[in-house]
């Protein structure tokens, strides 16, 4: 199995790479469109700003590559947000895989932004085998995707939001599985071996 | 609901973990990578590494062990010690650190906080503040607690937040190493003063101290070293204890 991790100016590529090493899978970190398109599975990581990242992806012609992938794809954090249609962050047109709008969290006394730390995720769809029970995952984000028809797990921070979404071959997580201890490893293993 | 964080702190000097009692008389407590993996497996929510040799000896060869740690562990971690410039932070984040903490350099040049927050985002910039109460005032100290400054804890913490720090790590030098409990009063005051998370450090001796710092002082996280390093408190037991006290924790 050949895993391609999409290379761009994302902050967590190294962490994702280390997580894959720990899980003993072979992967390459690449921005080569052919290499990405021919991989068995693709991971689209992400820490950064939506607008600058989308601009970069368009310049590299990676936007069309990602949108048309047929194999299993996992979007992480900003990767998940960029899979949506539009983000309020920099009023950015995104990839449009999920026809949803990414919104900014509102700050109030109980809820600081970014939403950062371990929070409980509830699985609303039973396809993710080991996760019938709520589990904690590590989040760092200021923008969120509201709960929608693609949502398969949700979290709560001031309001409910999508922790995990699925559409066909696209799986997306708002949390960081690469930093979420054993529960995060379960999600990565699910994607690598069962999705 | 966000859970309260339990954060073992590993002071590193010359690639080895040490823990100072009131910042002196260092005792060897093991290999940082091994300890990190152990804590991650036990359920620590986050780790903090402070290279205590860095400020004094201007040593910036941290990337090597930071990389070793990042390879081993699957929870977020913060690295601090001698960080004074954008390129220091870039190197540590590239090595795999999730956050960096700055201390002396920020006191010397407060604009460093703005610069780093603009460059990397507030979420990865922790402002560490060491302070001691002198004549009823919390005086900020630098260089591992050696040098008093003209900065005061509350105004400096507030300024740090305004400049873009994403988190405050407050160490009470009066409590550090005493095992008599955290500095609850100033911590609670920081909680009300700030909108960013406050991490309490210094004074952990019993599981009850952790319950107090979360329930009474409303800290977002609690950091400790020797009680974990020497096995006096086990993290799994601590978390069950906290849960029994209605404090939200990750189990």
CSV table of N, CA, C and O in Angstrom, one decimal, chain A residues 8 12 18 20 27 29-30 39-40 47-49 51 71 76 92 95 113 128 135 158-159 164 166:
chain,number,residue,atom,x,y,z
A,8,UNK,N,2.5,20.6,1.3
A,8,UNK,CA,2.3,22.1,1.1
A,8,UNK,C,2.7,22.7,2.3
A,8,UNK,O,3.2,22.1,3.2
A,12,UNK,N,1.6,20.8,10.2
A,12,UNK,CA,1.6,19.5,10.9
A,12,UNK,C,2.1,18.4,10.1
A,12,UNK,O,1.9,17.2,10.5
A,18,UNK,N,5.4,11.5,11.5
A,18,UNK,CA,5.9,10.7,12.6
A,18,UNK,C,4.8,9.7,13.0
A,18,UNK,O,5.1,8.6,13.4
A,20,UNK,N,2.6,8.3,11.1
A,20,UNK,CA,2.6,7.2,10.2
A,20,UNK,C,3.8,6.2,10.4
A,20,UNK,O,3.6,5.0,10.3
A,27,UNK,N,5.0,5.7,3.4
A,27,UNK,CA,4.3,6.8,2.8
A,27,UNK,C,5.4,7.7,2.1
A,27,UNK,O,6.6,7.6,2.4
A,29,UNK,N,5.8,12.0,1.2
A,29,UNK,CA,5.3,13.4,1.3
A,29,UNK,C,5.6,14.1,0.0
A,29,UNK,O,6.7,14.2,-0.4
A,30,UNK,N,4.5,14.4,-0.8
A,30,UNK,CA,4.7,14.8,-2.1
A,30,UNK,C,3.7,15.9,-2.6
A,30,UNK,O,2.6,15.9,-2.1
A,39,UNK,N,-1.5,7.2,-5.8
A,39,UNK,CA,-1.3,6.6,-4.5
A,39,UNK,C,-2.6,5.7,-4.2
A,39,UNK,O,-3.7,6.0,-4.7
A,40,UNK,N,-2.4,4.7,-3.3
A,40,UNK,CA,-3.5,3.9,-2.8
A,40,UNK,C,-4.4,4.7,-1.9
A,40,UNK,O,-5.7,4.6,-1.9
A,47,UNK,N,-2.4,22.7,8.9
A,47,UNK,CA,-2.4,23.7,9.9
A,47,UNK,C,-2.0,24.9,9.2
A,47,UNK,O,-1.0,25.0,8.5
A,48,UNK,N,-2.8,26.0,9.2
A,48,UNK,CA,-2.4,27.2,8.5
A,48,UNK,C,-3.7,28.0,8.3
A,48,UNK,O,-4.7,27.9,8.9
A,49,UNK,N,-3.5,28.9,7.3
A,49,UNK,CA,-4.6,29.9,7.0
A,49,UNK,C,-5.3,29.4,5.7
A,49,UNK,O,-4.6,29.1,4.7
A,51,UNK,N,-7.0,31.0,3.2
A,51,UNK,CA,-6.8,31.7,1.9
A,51,UNK,C,-5.4,31.5,1.3
A,51,UNK,O,-5.3,31.2,0.1
A,71,UNK,N,-9.5,7.5,-4.8
A,71,UNK,CA,-9.1,6.6,-3.7
A,71,UNK,C,-9.5,7.2,-2.4
A,71,UNK,O,-9.8,8.4,-2.3
A,76,UNK,N,-7.3,16.4,7.4
A,76,UNK,CA,-7.1,16.7,8.8
A,76,UNK,C,-7.2,18.2,9.1
A,76,UNK,O,-6.4,18.9,8.4
A,92,UNK,N,-12.8,32.6,1.6
A,92,UNK,CA,-12.1,31.8,0.7
A,92,UNK,C,-13.0,30.7,0.0
A,92,UNK,O,-13.7,30.0,0.7
A,95,UNK,N,-12.5,23.8,-1.9
A,95,UNK,CA,-12.5,22.7,-2.9
A,95,UNK,C,-13.9,22.3,-3.2
A,95,UNK,O,-14.1,21.7,-4.3
A,113,UNK,N,-11.3,31.5,21.8
A,113,UNK,CA,-10.9,31.0,20.5
A,113,UNK,C,-9.4,31.3,20.3
A,113,UNK,O,-8.9,32.3,20.7
A,128,UNK,N,-17.7,3.7,12.2
A,128,UNK,CA,-16.3,3.7,12.7
A,128,UNK,C,-16.2,2.7,13.9
A,128,UNK,O,-16.4,3.1,15.0
A,135,UNK,N,-15.3,9.6,22.8
A,135,UNK,CA,-13.9,9.5,23.1
A,135,UNK,C,-13.3,11.0,23.0
A,135,UNK,O,-13.9,11.8,22.3
A,158,UNK,N,-19.5,25.6,22.7
A,158,UNK,CA,-20.4,26.7,22.5
A,158,UNK,C,-21.6,26.3,21.6
A,158,UNK,O,-22.8,26.6,21.9
A,159,UNK,N,-21.4,25.5,20.6
A,159,UNK,CA,-22.4,24.9,19.8
A,159,UNK,C,-21.9,23.6,19.2
A,159,UNK,O,-20.7,23.4,19.2
A,164,UNK,N,-16.1,15.0,12.5
A,164,UNK,CA,-15.7,14.0,11.5
A,164,UNK,C,-16.8,14.0,10.4
A,164,UNK,O,-18.0,14.0,10.8
A,166,UNK,N,-18.0,12.4,6.3
A,166,UNK,CA,-17.7,11.5,5.3
A,166,UNK,C,-18.6,11.7,4.1
A,166,UNK,O,-19.8,12.0,4.2
